[in-house]
Amino acid sequence: MKSIQRVLLVFAAVILLLPSFLVTASQNSNSSTSSEEVVQGAGVVSAKDEVVYARLGATGDKQEIYVVNVLDVEQAGTITDYGTYTSLKNLTDMSPLEQTGDAVEVAAPKGKFYYQGNMNDAALPWNISVSYLLDGKEIAPEDLAGAEGHVQIKIETSSNEEVDEVFFQNYLLQVSLSLDTKIFRSIQAPDGVIANAGKNQQVTFTVMPEKHANLLVEADAAGFELDGIDITAIPSSMSIDAPDLDGMTEDMGALTNAIGEVHEGVGELLNGVHELNDGMKELHSGSEEYKNGISTIHHSSSELVNASGSIAQALDTLHASLDGGMDESGLGDLNQLVTGLSQIAGGLRETATGLGTLQENYAKAHTALQSAMAAIPEQAISEADIQQLYGSGADPAVVERLVETYAAAQTAKGTYSAVKAGLDAVDGVLGQVRASLAEMANQLDAMSQGLAASQGEADAAAASFVQLQEGIKLLSTNYKEFHAGLVEYTGGISQLSSSYEEMHSGLGALSEGTAEFENGIGKLHDGTDELYASTKDLPDQMKDEADRMMAEFDKSDFEPVSYVSPKNTTINTVQFVFKTEGIKIPEVEETEAPEEAKAGFWDRFANLFKGWF
């Protein structure tokens, strides 16, 4: 009875295990049948993706490269892919991969088919170099583990000329580091973006296509450890929308129009300064004539005063000699008196002639001065105008001199206006004096003629002598007053000549200042002309530059190519994923007691029957 129970238990166990063996056999049979069906025809691949993985050393040196190929099989069958691989691995099923040269064949079912190919001898499209500094001194990665101090991590990327530049020209790199905040403090990345990621801070850099990069991360570290640097490269195939530049171009258009208006305003200023400069030249020229005329009058005044003094002295002497009366012996000298009177009359006429020359020279000088003063502009320049002139860009020193000379010119014009009435009256006074002298000369001639006519008659001569005596007395007295006025007038002419020299020098400096200012405004006008010429097309230039930059970074028309072999077609995407070796503090190995081996399924199943047989 006992043996029958044991047989029944074994039989029951066999019945329980038999279905699993039958199912496995059925699956293997179906798989074999499926593989045979795939091999019978040629497969069709509609698209292929390549993901290139590279394991780099801590300094960026290449250590291992493998490519995961993703084939989108549209029709099951035997497919051929290309690549120079050192080893292959099917990541989809158990179908064998056959490699002949650079051709890889496999019987692939419909759908996604994955396989891996190692190619450690291949070159990457980018040269990547990583260096480390501790407290300013370069240090090897293995020596940096566990270190404390200020750490700098420098990452350099550049084009590898051994590889097709299509990847360098069209791919952007993203470089990222994950820094544990328990280890790193005061993290800085001048060209990167720092973001919090849990207990870590993520530092990310982006390198645009066709750009070499020098990236820097620095921080204060305590017990340095680094998981490694992640680098991904993907095609920059995003489409960049054209920016809306209408508002900016409108503003730039307004700016260029304003610059044009400034240029026109400076042109008008230049014309005004040119007119001012011409007026100052005329003023200086007229002032030169006036100065010369006054100088001539001043130098001839001494001769006029001396001649007038001689006449006054002669009249005084004649008056003194006539005061003594006339006796019979004196009448004999009447002839000499007649001659003396004629000489005095002649002297007065010469004086009148000299005054005529003086009057003519003064009139010319006065006319020149009037023209010069009229050339000074009437328009007043306000303090606001002067400040605007300082802000126009002209040389401040030139503007300062111009303001000073403008003030001097206005002062001169104001002074001239104040004394103009007196200067205008001089011509009339000189005319009156000339007329008086001529009348005196005529009276003396009349006296002389009367004495000459009465020389034969004593009574008549005596009467004429009395009249002569009174006339000479009056004439001598009046002439003294005239002579004193003439001396005062010539003294004023001398003072005017002396003071006008200084004024004329100021007008000369003013003329030079306006000429220099015109030259400065001319240069300013040239500058605004150049500025306007360079900015008038600025809105169009901005649009052209924006289009150029968009064309440079817009890689939306990029057609992907295979990294592993140019024979591969229908490439959909190619991506690169690199990671540098981490820097870790070595762990101390601990000896552990060996664990007791756990019983497997068959062991546990066999234990059920121990002691039964």
CSV table of C-alpha atoms in Angstrom, one decimal, residues 186-547:
chain,number,residue,atom,x,y,z
A,186,SER,CA,29.8,78.7,-4.1
A,187,ILE,CA,29.3,77.1,-7.5
A,188,GLN,CA,30.0,79.4,-10.5
A,189,ALA,CA,29.7,78.8,-14.2
A,190,PRO,CA,30.2,82.0,-16.2
A,191,ASP,CA,28.7,80.6,-19.5
A,192,GLY,CA,26.4,78.0,-18.0
A,193,VAL,CA,23.0,77.7,-16.4
A,194,ILE,CA,22.8,76.5,-12.8
A,195,ALA,CA,19.6,74.8,-11.6
A,196,ASN,CA,18.5,72.9,-8.5
A,197,ALA,CA,17.9,69.2,-8.9
A,198,GLY,CA,17.0,67.8,-5.5
A,199,LYS,CA,20.1,67.8,-3.3
A,200,ASN,CA,22.3,68.5,-6.3
A,201,GLN,CA,22.9,71.5,-8.5
A,202,GLN,CA,22.8,70.9,-12.2
A,203,VAL,CA,25.3,73.0,-14.3
A,204,THR,CA,24.4,73.0,-18.0
A,205,PHE,CA,26.3,74.5,-21.0
A,206,THR,CA,25.2,74.7,-24.6
A,207,VAL,CA,27.7,74.9,-27.4
A,208,MET,CA,26.2,76.0,-30.8
A,209,PRO,CA,27.1,74.4,-34.1
A,210,GLU,CA,30.5,75.4,-35.7
A,211,LYS,CA,31.7,76.8,-32.3
A,212,HIS,CA,34.7,75.8,-30.3
A,213,ALA,CA,34.1,76.2,-26.5
A,214,ASN,CA,36.1,76.8,-23.4
A,215,LEU,CA,33.8,76.1,-20.5
A,216,LEU,CA,34.6,76.6,-16.8
A,217,VAL,CA,33.0,75.4,-13.6
A,218,GLU,CA,34.4,76.4,-10.2
A,219,ALA,CA,33.4,75.8,-6.6
A,220,ASP,CA,34.7,75.3,-3.1
A,221,ALA,CA,34.9,71.5,-2.5
A,222,ALA,CA,35.2,69.4,0.7
A,223,GLY,CA,35.8,65.7,0.0
A,224,PHE,CA,35.8,66.0,-3.8
A,225,GLU,CA,33.8,63.5,-5.7
A,226,LEU,CA,32.2,63.8,-9.2
A,227,ASP,CA,29.8,61.4,-10.9
A,228,GLY,CA,31.2,62.4,-14.3
A,229,ILE,CA,30.4,64.8,-17.1
A,230,ASP,CA,27.5,64.1,-19.4
A,231,ILE,CA,27.8,65.3,-23.0
A,232,THR,CA,25.0,64.9,-25.6
A,233,ALA,CA,25.1,66.0,-29.2
A,234,ILE,CA,21.9,66.4,-31.2
A,235,PRO,CA,21.2,68.0,-34.6
A,236,SER,CA,20.2,71.6,-34.3
A,237,SER,CA,17.2,71.0,-36.5
A,238,MET,CA,14.8,73.3,-34.7
A,239,SER,CA,13.2,75.9,-37.0
A,240,ILE,CA,13.7,79.5,-35.8
A,241,ASP,CA,10.9,81.9,-36.4
A,242,ALA,CA,11.8,85.3,-37.7
A,243,PRO,CA,11.7,87.9,-35.0
A,244,ASP,CA,9.3,90.8,-35.2
A,245,LEU,CA,11.6,93.7,-36.0
A,246,ASP,CA,8.9,96.1,-37.1
A,247,GLY,CA,8.8,98.0,-33.8
A,248,MET,CA,12.6,98.1,-33.6
A,249,THR,CA,13.0,99.2,-37.2
A,250,GLU,CA,10.5,101.9,-36.7
A,251,ASP,CA,12.5,103.2,-33.7
A,252,MET,CA,15.7,102.9,-35.7
A,253,GLY,CA,14.0,104.8,-38.6
A,254,ALA,CA,13.0,107.5,-36.1
A,255,LEU,CA,16.6,107.6,-34.9
A,256,THR,CA,18.0,108.0,-38.4
A,257,ASN,CA,15.5,110.7,-39.2
A,258,ALA,CA,16.5,112.5,-36.0
A,259,ILE,CA,20.1,112.2,-37.0
A,260,GLY,CA,19.2,113.6,-40.4
A,261,GLU,CA,17.5,116.5,-38.7
A,262,VAL,CA,20.5,117.1,-36.5
A,263,HIS,CA,22.7,117.0,-39.7
A,264,GLU,CA,20.4,119.6,-41.3
A,265,GLY,CA,20.5,121.7,-38.1
A,266,VAL,CA,24.3,121.6,-38.0
A,267,GLY,CA,24.3,122.6,-41.7
A,268,GLU,CA,22.1,125.6,-40.9
A,269,LEU,CA,24.4,126.4,-37.9
A,270,LEU,CA,27.4,126.2,-40.3
A,271,ASN,CA,25.8,128.6,-42.7
A,272,GLY,CA,25.0,131.0,-39.8
A,273,VAL,CA,28.5,130.7,-38.5
A,274,HIS,CA,29.9,131.3,-42.0
A,275,GLU,CA,27.9,134.5,-42.3
A,276,LEU,CA,29.0,135.5,-38.8
A,277,ASN,CA,32.6,134.8,-39.8
A,278,ASP,CA,32.2,136.9,-43.0
A,279,GLY,CA,30.7,139.7,-40.9
A,280,MET,CA,33.6,139.5,-38.4
A,281,LYS,CA,36.1,139.7,-41.3
A,282,GLU,CA,34.3,142.9,-42.5
A,283,LEU,CA,34.2,144.2,-39.0
A,284,HIS,CA,37.9,143.6,-38.5
A,285,SER,CA,38.7,145.2,-41.9
A,286,GLY,CA,36.5,148.3,-41.1
A,287,SER,CA,38.1,148.4,-37.7
A,288,GLU,CA,41.5,148.4,-39.3
A,289,GLU,CA,40.6,151.4,-41.5
A,290,TYR,CA,39.1,153.2,-38.5
A,291,LYS,CA,42.2,152.5,-36.4
A,292,ASN,CA,44.5,153.8,-39.2
A,293,GLY,CA,42.4,156.9,-39.6
A,294,ILE,CA,42.4,157.7,-35.9
A,295,SER,CA,46.1,157.0,-35.8
A,296,THR,CA,46.6,159.4,-38.8
A,297,ILE,CA,44.5,162.1,-37.0
A,298,HIS,CA,46.4,161.5,-33.8
A,299,HIS,CA,49.8,162.0,-35.5
A,300,SER,CA,48.7,165.1,-37.3
A,301,SER,CA,47.1,166.6,-34.2
A,302,SER,CA,50.4,167.7,-32.8
A,303,GLU,CA,51.2,169.7,-35.9
A,304,LEU,CA,47.7,171.3,-35.8
A,305,VAL,CA,48.1,172.2,-32.1
A,306,ASN,CA,51.5,173.6,-32.6
A,307,ALA,CA,50.2,175.8,-35.5
A,308,SER,CA,47.2,176.9,-33.5
A,309,GLY,CA,49.5,177.7,-30.6
A,310,SER,CA,51.7,179.9,-32.8
A,311,ILE,CA,48.6,181.7,-34.0
A,312,ALA,CA,47.4,182.2,-30.4
A,313,GLN,CA,50.8,183.5,-29.4
A,314,ALA,CA,51.0,185.8,-32.4
A,315,LEU,CA,47.6,187.3,-31.6
A,316,ASP,CA,48.6,187.7,-28.0
A,317,THR,CA,51.8,189.5,-28.9
A,318,LEU,CA,49.9,191.7,-31.4
A,319,HIS,CA,47.3,192.5,-28.8
A,320,ALA,CA,50.0,193.4,-26.3
A,321,SER,CA,51.8,195.6,-28.8
A,322,LEU,CA,48.6,197.4,-29.7
A,323,ASP,CA,47.6,198.1,-26.1
A,324,GLY,CA,50.4,200.6,-25.8
A,325,GLY,CA,48.6,203.0,-28.3
A,326,MET,CA,49.9,204.4,-31.5
A,327,ASP,CA,52.0,207.6,-31.9
A,328,GLU,CA,53.4,209.1,-35.0
A,329,SER,CA,56.4,206.9,-34.9
A,330,GLY,CA,54.2,203.9,-34.5
A,331,LEU,CA,52.3,204.8,-37.6
A,332,GLY,CA,55.4,204.2,-39.5
A,333,ASP,CA,55.3,200.6,-38.5
A,334,LEU,CA,51.7,200.2,-39.7
A,335,ASN,CA,53.0,198.6,-42.8
A,336,GLN,CA,54.5,195.8,-40.7
A,337,LEU,CA,51.1,195.4,-38.9
A,338,VAL,CA,49.3,195.0,-42.2
A,339,THR,CA,51.8,192.4,-43.2
A,340,GLY,CA,51.4,190.6,-39.8
A,341,LEU,CA,47.6,190.5,-40.0
A,342,SER,CA,47.8,189.0,-43.5
A,343,GLN,CA,50.2,186.3,-42.2
A,344,ILE,CA,47.9,185.5,-39.3
A,345,ALA,CA,45.0,185.3,-41.7
A,346,GLY,CA,47.0,182.9,-43.8
A,347,GLY,CA,47.9,180.8,-40.8
A,348,LEU,CA,44.2,180.6,-39.8
A,349,ARG,CA,43.4,179.4,-43.3
A,350,GLU,CA,46.1,176.8,-43.2
A,351,THR,CA,44.6,175.7,-39.8
A,352,ALA,CA,41.2,175.5,-41.4
A,353,THR,CA,42.6,173.5,-44.3
A,354,GLY,CA,44.2,171.1,-41.8
A,355,LEU,CA,40.9,170.8,-40.0
A,356,GLY,CA,39.3,170.0,-43.3
A,357,THR,CA,41.8,167.1,-43.9
A,358,LEU,CA,41.1,166.0,-40.3
A,359,GLN,CA,37.4,166.2,-40.9
A,360,GLU,CA,37.7,164.1,-44.1
A,361,ASN,CA,39.8,161.4,-42.5
A,362,TYR,CA,37.5,161.3,-39.5
A,363,ALA,CA,34.5,160.9,-41.8
A,364,LYS,CA,36.1,157.9,-43.5
A,365,ALA,CA,37.1,156.3,-40.2
A,366,HIS,CA,33.7,157.0,-38.8
A,367,THR,CA,32.0,155.4,-41.8
A,368,ALA,CA,34.2,152.3,-41.6
A,369,LEU,CA,33.5,152.0,-37.9
A,370,GLN,CA,29.7,152.3,-38.5
A,371,SER,CA,29.9,149.5,-41.1
A,372,ALA,CA,32.0,147.3,-38.8
A,373,MET,CA,29.6,147.8,-35.9
A,374,ALA,CA,26.6,147.1,-38.1
A,375,ALA,CA,28.2,143.8,-39.2
A,376,ILE,CA,27.9,142.5,-35.6
A,377,PRO,CA,24.7,140.4,-35.5
A,378,GLU,CA,21.8,141.9,-33.6
A,379,GLN,CA,20.4,138.5,-32.5
A,380,ALA,CA,20.9,137.8,-28.9
A,381,ILE,CA,22.3,134.4,-27.9
A,382,SER,CA,20.7,133.0,-24.7
A,383,GLU,CA,22.3,130.9,-22.0
A,384,ALA,CA,20.3,128.0,-23.2
A,385,ASP,CA,21.7,128.5,-26.7
A,386,ILE,CA,25.2,128.5,-25.3
A,387,GLN,CA,24.6,125.3,-23.4
A,388,GLN,CA,23.2,123.7,-26.5
A,389,LEU,CA,26.3,124.7,-28.3
A,390,TYR,CA,28.5,123.1,-25.7
A,391,GLY,CA,26.5,119.9,-26.1
A,392,SER,CA,26.7,119.9,-29.9
A,393,GLY,CA,30.0,118.0,-29.9
A,394,ALA,CA,32.2,121.0,-30.9
A,395,ASP,CA,35.6,121.5,-29.2
A,396,PRO,CA,34.7,123.0,-25.8
A,397,ALA,CA,37.8,125.3,-25.9
A,398,VAL,CA,36.8,126.7,-29.3
A,399,VAL,CA,33.2,127.2,-28.0
A,400,GLU,CA,34.6,129.0,-24.9
A,401,ARG,CA,36.7,131.4,-27.0
A,402,LEU,CA,33.7,132.0,-29.2
A,403,VAL,CA,31.5,132.9,-26.2
A,404,GLU,CA,34.2,135.2,-24.9
A,405,THR,CA,34.6,136.9,-28.3
A,406,TYR,CA,30.9,137.1,-28.7
A,407,ALA,CA,30.7,138.9,-25.3
A,408,ALA,CA,33.5,141.2,-26.3
A,409,ALA,CA,31.7,142.0,-29.6
A,410,GLN,CA,28.5,142.8,-27.8
A,411,THR,CA,30.3,145.0,-25.3
A,412,ALA,CA,32.0,146.9,-28.2
A,413,LYS,CA,28.7,147.3,-29.9
A,414,GLY,CA,27.1,148.5,-26.7
A,415,THR,CA,30.0,151.0,-26.1
A,416,TYR,CA,29.7,152.3,-29.7
A,417,SER,CA,26.0,152.8,-29.3
A,418,ALA,CA,26.6,154.8,-26.1
A,419,VAL,CA,29.1,157.2,-27.7
A,420,LYS,CA,27.6,157.2,-31.2
A,421,ALA,CA,25.9,160.5,-30.7
A,422,GLY,CA,29.2,162.1,-29.7
A,423,LEU,CA,31.1,160.6,-32.5
A,424,ASP,CA,28.4,161.7,-35.0
A,425,ALA,CA,28.7,165.3,-33.7
A,426,VAL,CA,32.5,165.5,-34.2
A,427,ASP,CA,32.0,166.0,-38.0
A,428,GLY,CA,29.7,168.9,-37.4
A,429,VAL,CA,31.9,170.5,-34.8
A,430,LEU,CA,34.9,170.3,-37.1
A,431,GLY,CA,32.9,172.0,-39.9
A,432,GLN,CA,31.8,174.8,-37.5
A,433,VAL,CA,35.4,175.3,-36.4
A,434,ARG,CA,36.6,175.4,-40.0
A,435,ALA,CA,34.0,178.0,-40.7
A,436,SER,CA,34.9,180.1,-37.7
A,437,LEU,CA,38.6,180.0,-38.6
A,438,ALA,CA,37.8,181.0,-42.2
A,439,GLU,CA,35.6,183.9,-40.8
A,440,MET,CA,38.5,185.0,-38.5
A,441,ALA,CA,40.9,184.9,-41.5
A,442,ASN,CA,38.5,187.0,-43.5
A,443,GLN,CA,38.1,189.5,-40.7
A,444,LEU,CA,41.9,189.8,-40.4
A,445,ASP,CA,42.2,190.3,-44.1
A,446,ALA,CA,39.5,193.0,-43.9
A,447,MET,CA,41.4,194.6,-41.1
A,448,SER,CA,44.7,194.4,-43.0
A,449,GLN,CA,43.0,195.9,-46.1
A,450,GLY,CA,41.4,198.7,-44.1
A,451,LEU,CA,44.7,199.6,-42.5
A,452,ALA,CA,46.4,199.6,-45.8
A,453,ALA,CA,43.8,201.9,-47.3
A,454,SER,CA,43.9,204.3,-44.4
A,455,GLN,CA,47.7,204.7,-44.2
A,456,GLY,CA,47.5,208.1,-46.0
A,457,GLU,CA,45.1,209.7,-43.6
A,458,ALA,CA,46.1,210.1,-39.9
A,459,ASP,CA,42.6,210.6,-38.5
A,460,ALA,CA,41.3,207.7,-40.4
A,461,ALA,CA,44.3,205.6,-39.5
A,462,ALA,CA,43.8,206.4,-35.8
A,463,ALA,CA,40.2,205.4,-36.0
A,464,SER,CA,41.1,202.3,-37.8
A,465,PHE,CA,43.8,201.5,-35.3
A,466,VAL,CA,41.3,201.8,-32.4
A,467,GLN,CA,39.0,199.4,-34.2
A,468,LEU,CA,41.9,197.1,-34.9
A,469,GLN,CA,43.0,197.2,-31.3
A,470,GLU,CA,39.6,196.2,-30.2
A,471,GLY,CA,39.2,193.6,-32.9
A,472,ILE,CA,42.6,192.0,-32.1
A,473,LYS,CA,41.8,191.9,-28.4
A,474,LEU,CA,38.5,190.1,-29.1
A,475,LEU,CA,40.2,187.8,-31.6
A,476,SER,CA,43.0,187.0,-29.2
A,477,THR,CA,40.5,186.2,-26.4
A,478,ASN,CA,38.3,184.0,-28.6
A,479,TYR,CA,41.2,182.3,-30.2
A,480,LYS,CA,42.6,181.3,-26.8
A,481,GLU,CA,39.3,179.6,-26.1
A,482,PHE,CA,39.4,177.9,-29.5
A,483,HIS,CA,43.0,176.8,-28.9
A,484,ALA,CA,42.1,175.3,-25.5
A,485,GLY,CA,39.2,173.4,-27.1
A,486,LEU,CA,41.5,172.2,-29.9
A,487,VAL,CA,44.1,171.0,-27.4
A,488,GLU,CA,41.3,169.1,-25.5
A,489,TYR,CA,39.9,167.7,-28.7
A,490,THR,CA,43.3,166.4,-29.9
A,491,GLY,CA,43.9,165.0,-26.5
A,492,GLY,CA,40.6,163.0,-26.8
A,493,ILE,CA,41.7,161.9,-30.3
A,494,SER,CA,45.0,160.6,-28.8
A,495,GLN,CA,43.2,158.7,-26.0
A,496,LEU,CA,40.7,157.3,-28.5
A,497,SER,CA,43.6,156.1,-30.7
A,498,SER,CA,45.3,154.5,-27.8
A,499,SER,CA,42.2,152.7,-26.4
A,500,TYR,CA,41.0,151.6,-29.8
A,501,GLU,CA,44.2,149.6,-30.3
A,502,GLU,CA,43.0,147.3,-27.6
A,503,MET,CA,39.5,147.1,-29.0
A,504,HIS,CA,40.9,146.4,-32.4
A,505,SER,CA,43.0,143.6,-31.0
A,506,GLY,CA,39.9,142.1,-29.4
A,507,LEU,CA,38.1,142.3,-32.7
A,508,GLY,CA,41.0,140.5,-34.3
A,509,ALA,CA,40.8,137.7,-31.7
A,510,LEU,CA,37.1,137.6,-32.3
A,511,SER,CA,37.6,137.2,-36.0
A,512,GLU,CA,40.1,134.4,-35.5
A,513,GLY,CA,37.8,132.7,-33.0
A,514,THR,CA,34.8,132.8,-35.4
A,515,ALA,CA,37.1,131.4,-38.2
A,516,GLU,CA,38.2,128.6,-35.9
A,517,PHE,CA,34.7,128.0,-34.8
A,518,GLU,CA,33.5,127.8,-38.4
A,519,ASN,CA,36.2,125.2,-39.0
A,520,GLY,CA,35.1,123.2,-35.9
A,521,ILE,CA,31.4,123.4,-37.0
A,522,GLY,CA,32.5,122.3,-40.5
A,523,LYS,CA,34.2,119.2,-39.0
A,524,LEU,CA,31.0,118.6,-36.9
A,525,HIS,CA,29.0,118.9,-40.1
A,526,ASP,CA,31.2,116.3,-41.8
A,527,GLY,CA,30.8,114.1,-38.7
A,528,THR,CA,27.0,114.3,-38.7
A,529,ASP,CA,27.0,113.7,-42.5
A,530,GLU,CA,29.1,110.6,-42.0
A,531,LEU,CA,26.9,109.5,-39.1
A,532,TYR,CA,23.7,110.0,-41.1
A,533,ALA,CA,25.2,108.2,-44.1
A,534,SER,CA,26.2,105.2,-41.9
A,535,THR,CA,22.8,105.0,-40.1
A,536,LYS,CA,20.3,105.9,-42.8
A,537,ASP,CA,20.3,102.3,-44.0
A,538,LEU,CA,20.4,100.9,-40.4
A,539,PRO,CA,16.8,99.4,-40.4
A,540,ASP,CA,17.6,97.4,-43.6
A,541,GLN,CA,20.9,96.4,-42.2
A,542,MET,CA,19.3,95.2,-39.0
A,543,LYS,CA,16.9,93.0,-41.1
A,544,ASP,CA,19.8,91.7,-43.2
A,545,GLU,CA,21.8,90.9,-40.1
A,546,ALA,CA,18.8,89.1,-38.5
A,547,ASP,CA,18.3,87.1,-41.6
